[in-house]
Backbone as a ProteinNet text record, in pm:
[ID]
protein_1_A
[PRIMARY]
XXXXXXXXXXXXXXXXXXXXXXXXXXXXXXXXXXXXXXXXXXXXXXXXXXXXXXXXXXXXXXXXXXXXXXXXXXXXXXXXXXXXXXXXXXXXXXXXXXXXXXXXXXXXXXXXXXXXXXXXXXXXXXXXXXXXXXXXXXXXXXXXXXXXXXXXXXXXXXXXXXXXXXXXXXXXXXXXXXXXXXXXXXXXXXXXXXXXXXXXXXXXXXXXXX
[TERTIARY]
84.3	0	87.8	86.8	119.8	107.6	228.1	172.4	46.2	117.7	10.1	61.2	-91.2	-49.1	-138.9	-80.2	-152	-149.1	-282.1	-282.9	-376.5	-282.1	-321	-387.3	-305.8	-341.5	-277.5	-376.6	-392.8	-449.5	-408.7	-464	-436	-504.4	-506.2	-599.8	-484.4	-572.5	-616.2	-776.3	-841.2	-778.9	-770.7	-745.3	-609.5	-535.2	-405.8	-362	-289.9	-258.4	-105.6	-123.2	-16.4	25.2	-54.7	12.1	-85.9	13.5	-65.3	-6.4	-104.9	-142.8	34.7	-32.4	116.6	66.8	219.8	189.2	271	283.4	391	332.9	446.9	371.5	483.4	454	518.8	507.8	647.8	620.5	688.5	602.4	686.3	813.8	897.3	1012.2	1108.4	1067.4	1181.2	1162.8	1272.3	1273.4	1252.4	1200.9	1140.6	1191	1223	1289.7	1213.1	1163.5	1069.5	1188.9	1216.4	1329.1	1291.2	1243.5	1241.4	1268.2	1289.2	1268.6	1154.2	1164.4	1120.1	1005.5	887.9	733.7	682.6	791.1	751.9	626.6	554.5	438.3	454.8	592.3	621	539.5	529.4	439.4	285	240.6	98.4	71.7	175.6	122.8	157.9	250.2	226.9	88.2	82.6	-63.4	-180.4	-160.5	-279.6	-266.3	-171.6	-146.2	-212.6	-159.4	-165.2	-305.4	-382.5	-503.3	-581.6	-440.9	-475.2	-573.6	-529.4	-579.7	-681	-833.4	-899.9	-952.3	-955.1	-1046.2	-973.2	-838.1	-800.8	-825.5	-731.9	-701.5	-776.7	-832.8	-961.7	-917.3	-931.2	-895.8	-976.4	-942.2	-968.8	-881.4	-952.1	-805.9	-856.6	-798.2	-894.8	-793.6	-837.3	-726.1	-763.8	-691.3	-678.7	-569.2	-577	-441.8	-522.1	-470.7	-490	-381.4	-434.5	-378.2	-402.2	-330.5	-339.3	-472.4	-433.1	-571.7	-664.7	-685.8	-861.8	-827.8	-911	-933.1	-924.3	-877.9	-894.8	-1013.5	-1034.3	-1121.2	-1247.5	-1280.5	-1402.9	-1349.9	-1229.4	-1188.2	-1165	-1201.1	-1167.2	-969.7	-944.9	-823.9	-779	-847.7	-834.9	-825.5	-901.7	-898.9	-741.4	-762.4	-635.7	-480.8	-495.2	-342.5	-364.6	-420.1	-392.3	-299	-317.7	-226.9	-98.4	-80.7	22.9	52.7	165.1	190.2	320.1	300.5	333.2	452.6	553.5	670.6	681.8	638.8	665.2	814.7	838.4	994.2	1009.3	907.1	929.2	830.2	940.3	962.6	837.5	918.9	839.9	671.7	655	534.6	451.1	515.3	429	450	550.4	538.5	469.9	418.3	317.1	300.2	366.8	413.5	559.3	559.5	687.9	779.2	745.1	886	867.5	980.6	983	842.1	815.6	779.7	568	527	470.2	377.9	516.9	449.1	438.8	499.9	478.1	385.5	332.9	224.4	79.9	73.2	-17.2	-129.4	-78.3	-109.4	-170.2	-101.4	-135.6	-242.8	-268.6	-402	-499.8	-513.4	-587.8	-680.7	-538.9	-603.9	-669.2	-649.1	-747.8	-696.4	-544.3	-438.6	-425.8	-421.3	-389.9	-293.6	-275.9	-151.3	-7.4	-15.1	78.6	138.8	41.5	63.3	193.8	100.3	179.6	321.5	272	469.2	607.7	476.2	586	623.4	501.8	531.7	674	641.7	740.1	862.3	888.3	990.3	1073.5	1005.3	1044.8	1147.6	1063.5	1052.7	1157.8	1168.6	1300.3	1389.7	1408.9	1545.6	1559.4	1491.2	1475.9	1580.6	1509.1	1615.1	1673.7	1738.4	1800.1	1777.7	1613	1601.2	1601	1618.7	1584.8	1386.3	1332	1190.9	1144.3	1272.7	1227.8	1279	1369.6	1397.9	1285.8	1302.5	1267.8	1259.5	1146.1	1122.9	1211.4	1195.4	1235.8	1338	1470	1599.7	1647.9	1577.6	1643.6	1685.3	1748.3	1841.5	1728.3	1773.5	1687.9	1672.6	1818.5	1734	1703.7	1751.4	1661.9	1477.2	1444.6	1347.3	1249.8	1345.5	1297.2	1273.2	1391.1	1374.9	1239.8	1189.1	1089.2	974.3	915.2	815.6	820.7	934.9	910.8	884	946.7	943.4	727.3	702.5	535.2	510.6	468.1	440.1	432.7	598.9	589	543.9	527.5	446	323.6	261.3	142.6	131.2	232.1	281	170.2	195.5	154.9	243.5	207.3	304.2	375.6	299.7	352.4	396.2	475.3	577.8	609.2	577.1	672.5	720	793.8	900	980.3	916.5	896.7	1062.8	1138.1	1284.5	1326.4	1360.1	1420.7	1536.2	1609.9	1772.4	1778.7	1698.5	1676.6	1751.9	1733.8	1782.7	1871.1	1912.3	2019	2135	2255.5	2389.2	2440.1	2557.4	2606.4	2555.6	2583.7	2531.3	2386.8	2337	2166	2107	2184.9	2116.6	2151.4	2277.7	2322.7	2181.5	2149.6	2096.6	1936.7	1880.9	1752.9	1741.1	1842.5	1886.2	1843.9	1968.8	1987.5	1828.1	1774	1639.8	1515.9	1558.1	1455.3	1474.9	1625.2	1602.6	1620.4	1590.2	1562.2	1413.7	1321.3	1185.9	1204.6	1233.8	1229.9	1274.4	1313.3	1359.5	1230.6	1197.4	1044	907.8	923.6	774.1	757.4	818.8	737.4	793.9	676.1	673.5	728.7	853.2	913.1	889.1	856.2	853.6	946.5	1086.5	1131.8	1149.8	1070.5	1079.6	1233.6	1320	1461.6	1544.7	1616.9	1689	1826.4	1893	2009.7	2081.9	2016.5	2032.5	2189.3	2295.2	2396	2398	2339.3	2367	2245.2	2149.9	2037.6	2089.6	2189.7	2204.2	2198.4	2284.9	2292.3	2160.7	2095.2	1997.8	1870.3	1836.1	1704.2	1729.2	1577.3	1616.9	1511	1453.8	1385.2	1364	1366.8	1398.6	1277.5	1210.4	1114.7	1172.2
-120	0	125.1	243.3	334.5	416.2	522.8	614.6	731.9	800.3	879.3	905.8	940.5	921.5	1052.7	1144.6	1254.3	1268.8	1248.5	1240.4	1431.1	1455.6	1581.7	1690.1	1705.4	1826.5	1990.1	2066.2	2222.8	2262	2371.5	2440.2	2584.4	2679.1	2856.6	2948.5	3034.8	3091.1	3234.5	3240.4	3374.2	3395.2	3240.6	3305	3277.3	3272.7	3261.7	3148.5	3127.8	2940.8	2950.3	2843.9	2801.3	2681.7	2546	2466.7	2357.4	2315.4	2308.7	2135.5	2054.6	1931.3	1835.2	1809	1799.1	1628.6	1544.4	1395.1	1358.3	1290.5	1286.7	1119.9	1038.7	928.3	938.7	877.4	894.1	701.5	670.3	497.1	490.1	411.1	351.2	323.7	320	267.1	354.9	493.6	575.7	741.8	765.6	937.7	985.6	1115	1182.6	1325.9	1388.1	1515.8	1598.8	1754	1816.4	1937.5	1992.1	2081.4	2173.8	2319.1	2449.2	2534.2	2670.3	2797	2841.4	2965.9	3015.9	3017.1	3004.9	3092.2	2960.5	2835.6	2780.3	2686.3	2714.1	2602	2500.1	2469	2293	2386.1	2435.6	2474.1	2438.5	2478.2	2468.2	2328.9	2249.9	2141.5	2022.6	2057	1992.9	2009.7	2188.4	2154.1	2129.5	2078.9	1994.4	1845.6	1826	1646	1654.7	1727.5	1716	1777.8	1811.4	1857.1	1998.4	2040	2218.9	2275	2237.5	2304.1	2175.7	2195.4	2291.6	2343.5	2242.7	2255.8	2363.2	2473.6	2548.5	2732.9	2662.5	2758.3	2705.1	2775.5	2736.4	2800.9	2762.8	2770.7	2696.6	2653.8	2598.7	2487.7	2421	2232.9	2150.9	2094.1	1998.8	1922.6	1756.7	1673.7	1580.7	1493	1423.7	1371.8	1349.5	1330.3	1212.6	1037.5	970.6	929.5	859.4	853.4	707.3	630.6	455.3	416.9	476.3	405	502	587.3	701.3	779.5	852.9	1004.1	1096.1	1172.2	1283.9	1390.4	1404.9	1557.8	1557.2	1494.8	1527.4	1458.2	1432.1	1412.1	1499.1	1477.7	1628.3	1609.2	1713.8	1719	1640.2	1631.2	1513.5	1391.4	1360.2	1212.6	1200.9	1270.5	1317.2	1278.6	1398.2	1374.3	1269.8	1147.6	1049.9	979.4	1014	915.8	995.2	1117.6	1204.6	1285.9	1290.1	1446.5	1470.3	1654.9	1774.7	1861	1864.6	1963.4	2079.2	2128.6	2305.8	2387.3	2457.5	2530.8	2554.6	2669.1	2762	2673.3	2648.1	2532.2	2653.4	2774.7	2835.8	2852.2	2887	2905.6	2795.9	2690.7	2532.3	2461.7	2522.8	2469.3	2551.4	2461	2581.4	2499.5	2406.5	2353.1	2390.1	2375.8	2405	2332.3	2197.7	2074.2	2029.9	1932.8	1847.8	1734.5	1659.2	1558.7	1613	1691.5	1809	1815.5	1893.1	1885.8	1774.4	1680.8	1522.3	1435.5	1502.4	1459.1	1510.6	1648.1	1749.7	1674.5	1615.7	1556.5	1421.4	1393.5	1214.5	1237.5	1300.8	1354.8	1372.6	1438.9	1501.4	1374.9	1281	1141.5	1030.7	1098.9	1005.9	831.4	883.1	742.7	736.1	648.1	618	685	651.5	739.4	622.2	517.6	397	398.8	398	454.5	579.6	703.7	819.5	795	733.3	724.2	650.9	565.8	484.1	554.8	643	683.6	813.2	900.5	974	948.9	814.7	722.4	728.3	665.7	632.2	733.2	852.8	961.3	1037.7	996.9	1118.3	1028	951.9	813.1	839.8	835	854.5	910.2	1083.7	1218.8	1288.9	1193.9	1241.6	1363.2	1362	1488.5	1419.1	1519.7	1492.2	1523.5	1461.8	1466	1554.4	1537.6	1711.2	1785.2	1823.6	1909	2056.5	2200.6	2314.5	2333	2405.7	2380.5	2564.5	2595.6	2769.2	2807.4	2700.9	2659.9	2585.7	2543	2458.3	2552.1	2442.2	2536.6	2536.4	2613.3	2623.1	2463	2429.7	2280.4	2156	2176.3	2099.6	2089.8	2251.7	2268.5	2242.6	2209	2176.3	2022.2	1923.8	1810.8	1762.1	1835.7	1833.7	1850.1	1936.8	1959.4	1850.4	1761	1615.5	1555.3	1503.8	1427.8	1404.8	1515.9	1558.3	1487	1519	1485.1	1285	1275	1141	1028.7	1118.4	1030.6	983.6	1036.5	1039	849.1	865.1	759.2	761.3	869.4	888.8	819.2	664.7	661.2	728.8	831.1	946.9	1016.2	1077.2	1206.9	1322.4	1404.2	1558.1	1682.3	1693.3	1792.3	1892.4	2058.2	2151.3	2212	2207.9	2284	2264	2093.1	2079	2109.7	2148.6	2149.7	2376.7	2451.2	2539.9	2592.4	2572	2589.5	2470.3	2386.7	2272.3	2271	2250.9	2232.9	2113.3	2042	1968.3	1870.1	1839.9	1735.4	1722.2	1878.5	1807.9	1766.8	1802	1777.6	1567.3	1539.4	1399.5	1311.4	1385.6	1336.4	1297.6	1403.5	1421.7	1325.7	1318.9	1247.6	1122.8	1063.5	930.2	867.4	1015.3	934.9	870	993.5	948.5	832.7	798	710.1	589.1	588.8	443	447.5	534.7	545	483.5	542.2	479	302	296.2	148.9	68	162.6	75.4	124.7	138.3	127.1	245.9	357.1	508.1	544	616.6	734.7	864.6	919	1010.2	1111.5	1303.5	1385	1489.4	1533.2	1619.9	1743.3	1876.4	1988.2	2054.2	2099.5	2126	2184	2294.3	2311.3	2263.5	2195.4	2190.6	2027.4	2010.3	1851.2	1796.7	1875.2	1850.5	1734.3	1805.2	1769.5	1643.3	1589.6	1512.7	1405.7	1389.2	1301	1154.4	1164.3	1001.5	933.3	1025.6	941.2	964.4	1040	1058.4	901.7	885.8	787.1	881.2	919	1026.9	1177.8	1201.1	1375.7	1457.2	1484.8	1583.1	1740.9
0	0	0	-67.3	-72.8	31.7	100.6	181	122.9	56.7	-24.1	-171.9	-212.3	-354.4	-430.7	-521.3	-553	-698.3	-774.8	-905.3	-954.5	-1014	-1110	-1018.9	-892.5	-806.7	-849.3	-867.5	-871.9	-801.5	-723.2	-579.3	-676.1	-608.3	-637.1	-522.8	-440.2	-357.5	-418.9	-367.4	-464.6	-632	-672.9	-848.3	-877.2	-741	-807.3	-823.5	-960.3	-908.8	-853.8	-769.6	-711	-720	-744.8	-768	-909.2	-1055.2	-1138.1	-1189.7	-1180.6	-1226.2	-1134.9	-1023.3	-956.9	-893.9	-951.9	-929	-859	-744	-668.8	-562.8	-535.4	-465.2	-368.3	-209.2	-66.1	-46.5	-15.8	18.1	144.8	202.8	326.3	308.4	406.7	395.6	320.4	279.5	211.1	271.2	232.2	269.2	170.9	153.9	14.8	48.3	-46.1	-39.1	-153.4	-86.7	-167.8	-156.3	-235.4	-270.4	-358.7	-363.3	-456.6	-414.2	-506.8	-499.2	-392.7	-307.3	-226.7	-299.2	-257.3	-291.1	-445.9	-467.5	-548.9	-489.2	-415.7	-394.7	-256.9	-207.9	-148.1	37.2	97.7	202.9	145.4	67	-3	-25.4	-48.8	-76.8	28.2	137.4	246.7	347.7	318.4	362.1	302.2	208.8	103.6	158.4	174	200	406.8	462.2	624.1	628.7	549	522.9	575	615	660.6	547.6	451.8	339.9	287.1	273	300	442.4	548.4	666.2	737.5	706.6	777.7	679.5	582.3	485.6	336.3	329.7	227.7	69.2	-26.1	-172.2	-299.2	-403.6	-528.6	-578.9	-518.6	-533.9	-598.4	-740.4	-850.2	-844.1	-898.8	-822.7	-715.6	-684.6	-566.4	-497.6	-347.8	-269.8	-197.1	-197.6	-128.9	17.1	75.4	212.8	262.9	216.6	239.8	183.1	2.4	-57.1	-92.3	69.5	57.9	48.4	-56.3	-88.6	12.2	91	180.1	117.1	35.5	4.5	137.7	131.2	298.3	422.4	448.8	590.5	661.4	810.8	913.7	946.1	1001.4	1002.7	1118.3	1216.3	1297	1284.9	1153.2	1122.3	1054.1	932.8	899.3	974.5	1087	1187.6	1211.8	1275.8	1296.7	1211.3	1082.8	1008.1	936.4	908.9	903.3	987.8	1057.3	1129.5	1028.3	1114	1037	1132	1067.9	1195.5	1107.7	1184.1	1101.4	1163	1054.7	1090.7	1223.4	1272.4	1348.8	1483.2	1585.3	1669.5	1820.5	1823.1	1935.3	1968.6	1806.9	1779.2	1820.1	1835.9	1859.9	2000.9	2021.5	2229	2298.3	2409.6	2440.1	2643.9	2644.4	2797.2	2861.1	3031.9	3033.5	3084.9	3016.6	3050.9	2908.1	2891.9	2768.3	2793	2909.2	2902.1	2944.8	2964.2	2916.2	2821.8	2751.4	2565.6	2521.2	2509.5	2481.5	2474.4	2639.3	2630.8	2648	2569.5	2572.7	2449.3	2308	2238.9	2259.7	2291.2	2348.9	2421.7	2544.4	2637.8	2502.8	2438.1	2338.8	2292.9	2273	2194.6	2278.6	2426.8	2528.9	2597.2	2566.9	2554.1	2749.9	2831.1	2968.4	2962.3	3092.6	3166.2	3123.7	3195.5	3128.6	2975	2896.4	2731.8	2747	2764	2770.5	2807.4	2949.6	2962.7	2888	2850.6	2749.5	2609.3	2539.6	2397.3	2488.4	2591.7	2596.4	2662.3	2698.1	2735.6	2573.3	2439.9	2327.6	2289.4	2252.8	2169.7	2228	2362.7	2362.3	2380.2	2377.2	2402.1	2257	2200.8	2049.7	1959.1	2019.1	1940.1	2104.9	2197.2	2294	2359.2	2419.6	2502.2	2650.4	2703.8	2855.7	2875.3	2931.9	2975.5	3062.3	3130.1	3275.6	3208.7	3109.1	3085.2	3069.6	3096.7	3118.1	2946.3	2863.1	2755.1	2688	2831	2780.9	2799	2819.7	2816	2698.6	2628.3	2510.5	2384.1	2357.1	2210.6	2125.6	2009.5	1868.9	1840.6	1791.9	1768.6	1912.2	1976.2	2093.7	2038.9	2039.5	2048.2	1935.8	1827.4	1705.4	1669.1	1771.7	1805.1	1890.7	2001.1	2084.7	2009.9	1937.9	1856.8	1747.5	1666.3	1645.8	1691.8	1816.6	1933.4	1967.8	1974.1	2027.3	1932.4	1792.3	1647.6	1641	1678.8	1689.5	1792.7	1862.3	2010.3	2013.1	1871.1	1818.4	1722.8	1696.1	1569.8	1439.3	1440.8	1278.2	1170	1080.2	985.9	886.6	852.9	737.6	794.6	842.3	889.4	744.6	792.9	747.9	796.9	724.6	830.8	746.3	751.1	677	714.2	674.7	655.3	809.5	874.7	997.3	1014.2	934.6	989.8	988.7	987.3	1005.3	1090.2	1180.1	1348.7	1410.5	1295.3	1403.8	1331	1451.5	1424.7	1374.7	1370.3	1257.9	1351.4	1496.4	1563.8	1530	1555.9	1596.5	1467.3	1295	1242.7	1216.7	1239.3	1289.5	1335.1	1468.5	1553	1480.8	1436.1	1411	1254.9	1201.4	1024.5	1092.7	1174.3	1215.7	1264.4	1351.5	1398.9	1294.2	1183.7	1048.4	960.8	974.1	920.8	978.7	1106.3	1212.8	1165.9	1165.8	1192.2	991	895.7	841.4	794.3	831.8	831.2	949.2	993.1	1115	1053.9	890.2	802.3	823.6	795.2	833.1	683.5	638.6	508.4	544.9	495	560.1	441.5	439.1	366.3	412.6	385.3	422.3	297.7	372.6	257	314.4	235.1	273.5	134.9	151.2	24.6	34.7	174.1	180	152.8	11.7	-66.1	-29	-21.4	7.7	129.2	217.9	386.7	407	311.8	312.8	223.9	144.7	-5.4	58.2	176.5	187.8	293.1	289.4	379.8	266.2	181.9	92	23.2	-59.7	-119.4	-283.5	-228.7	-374.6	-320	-464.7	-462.7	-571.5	-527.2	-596.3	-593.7
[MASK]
++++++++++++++++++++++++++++++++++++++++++++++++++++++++++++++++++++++++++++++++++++++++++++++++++++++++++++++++++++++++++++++++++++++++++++++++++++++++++++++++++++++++++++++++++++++++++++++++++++++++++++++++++

């Protein structure tokens, strides 16, 4: 089965087009690299796939984007995250607790998971990408904090993962750290989407390049 699969998608907000007859397929078991020019579309169409777009940000989208098989066009975005999560650049904007172990499990609560559960997904996740759990959330580095807001994302275990320009804010270690974790998770059946212009520093772990 395919992670997702998008046949002859065009989106245009108020008239404008932005993205025109666009085919692209996501498989388990590989990393995928979405790579353009600033303002060329790849934000617009992650949130076409994570389904912001339409139930957030509303437009003109002809086309279809499946998701293990089903059509998304009338799914809520809830149903949605269950099966993709979404790491956006800007790491501050999205913490919103004040320990690591916290935010972790601010999400997981959401999803109505025991207490036993919880501890174990945020046991994983930071053994994972090496955070501390007590750690103080308004002490962490840029990429600490950019690791943590994955970390949340994945505690979820969404099989499709994406992850909008992660090495933004991380150093040569953290981007090590956060690479190495993607591609353990890949090799354990996860559909990986990384949007990123810095192909150099991604070559040996991508396995396709859009």
């Amino acid at each position: 089965m395919m992670a997702v699969k998008i046949n002859d998608l065009s989106f245009a907000y108020n008239d404008k087009l932005i993205l025109k007859e666009i085919n692209m397929e996501l498989n388990y078991n590989e990393i995928t690299l979405l790579s353009g020019a600033s303002g060329s579309g790849k934000t617009t169409l992650i949130h076409l796939i994570s389904g912001v777009i339409p139930n957030i940000i509303k437009g003109k989208m002809l086309g279809n984007i499946y998701i293990n098989d089903n059509d998304i066009k009338n799914k809520k975005l809830r149903d949605i995250s269950k099966e993709v999560g979404i790491v956006l650049q800007n790491a501050d904007n999205q913490i919103i607790n004040q320990t690591v172990e916290d935010e972790i499990a601010f999400g997981l609560e959401n999803y109505n998971y025991d207490n036993d559960e919880i501890s174990k997904r945020i046991d994983y996740v930071t053994n994972l990408l090496k955070l501390d759990k007590k750690a103080k959330t308004r002490i962490l580095s840029g990429g600490q904090k950019q690791r943590l807001i994955t970390a949340s994302i994945l505690a979820v275990k969404p099989k499709i993962l994406i992850l909008d320009e992660p090495l933004a804010n991380l150093d040569k270690e953290g981007t090590k750290i956060l690479m190495d974790s993607l591609l353990k998770l890949k090799n354990d059946g996860y559909a990986i989407l990384i949007v990123e212009h810095r192909i150099d520093v991604l070559k040996e772990y991508i396995d396709k390049i859009y």
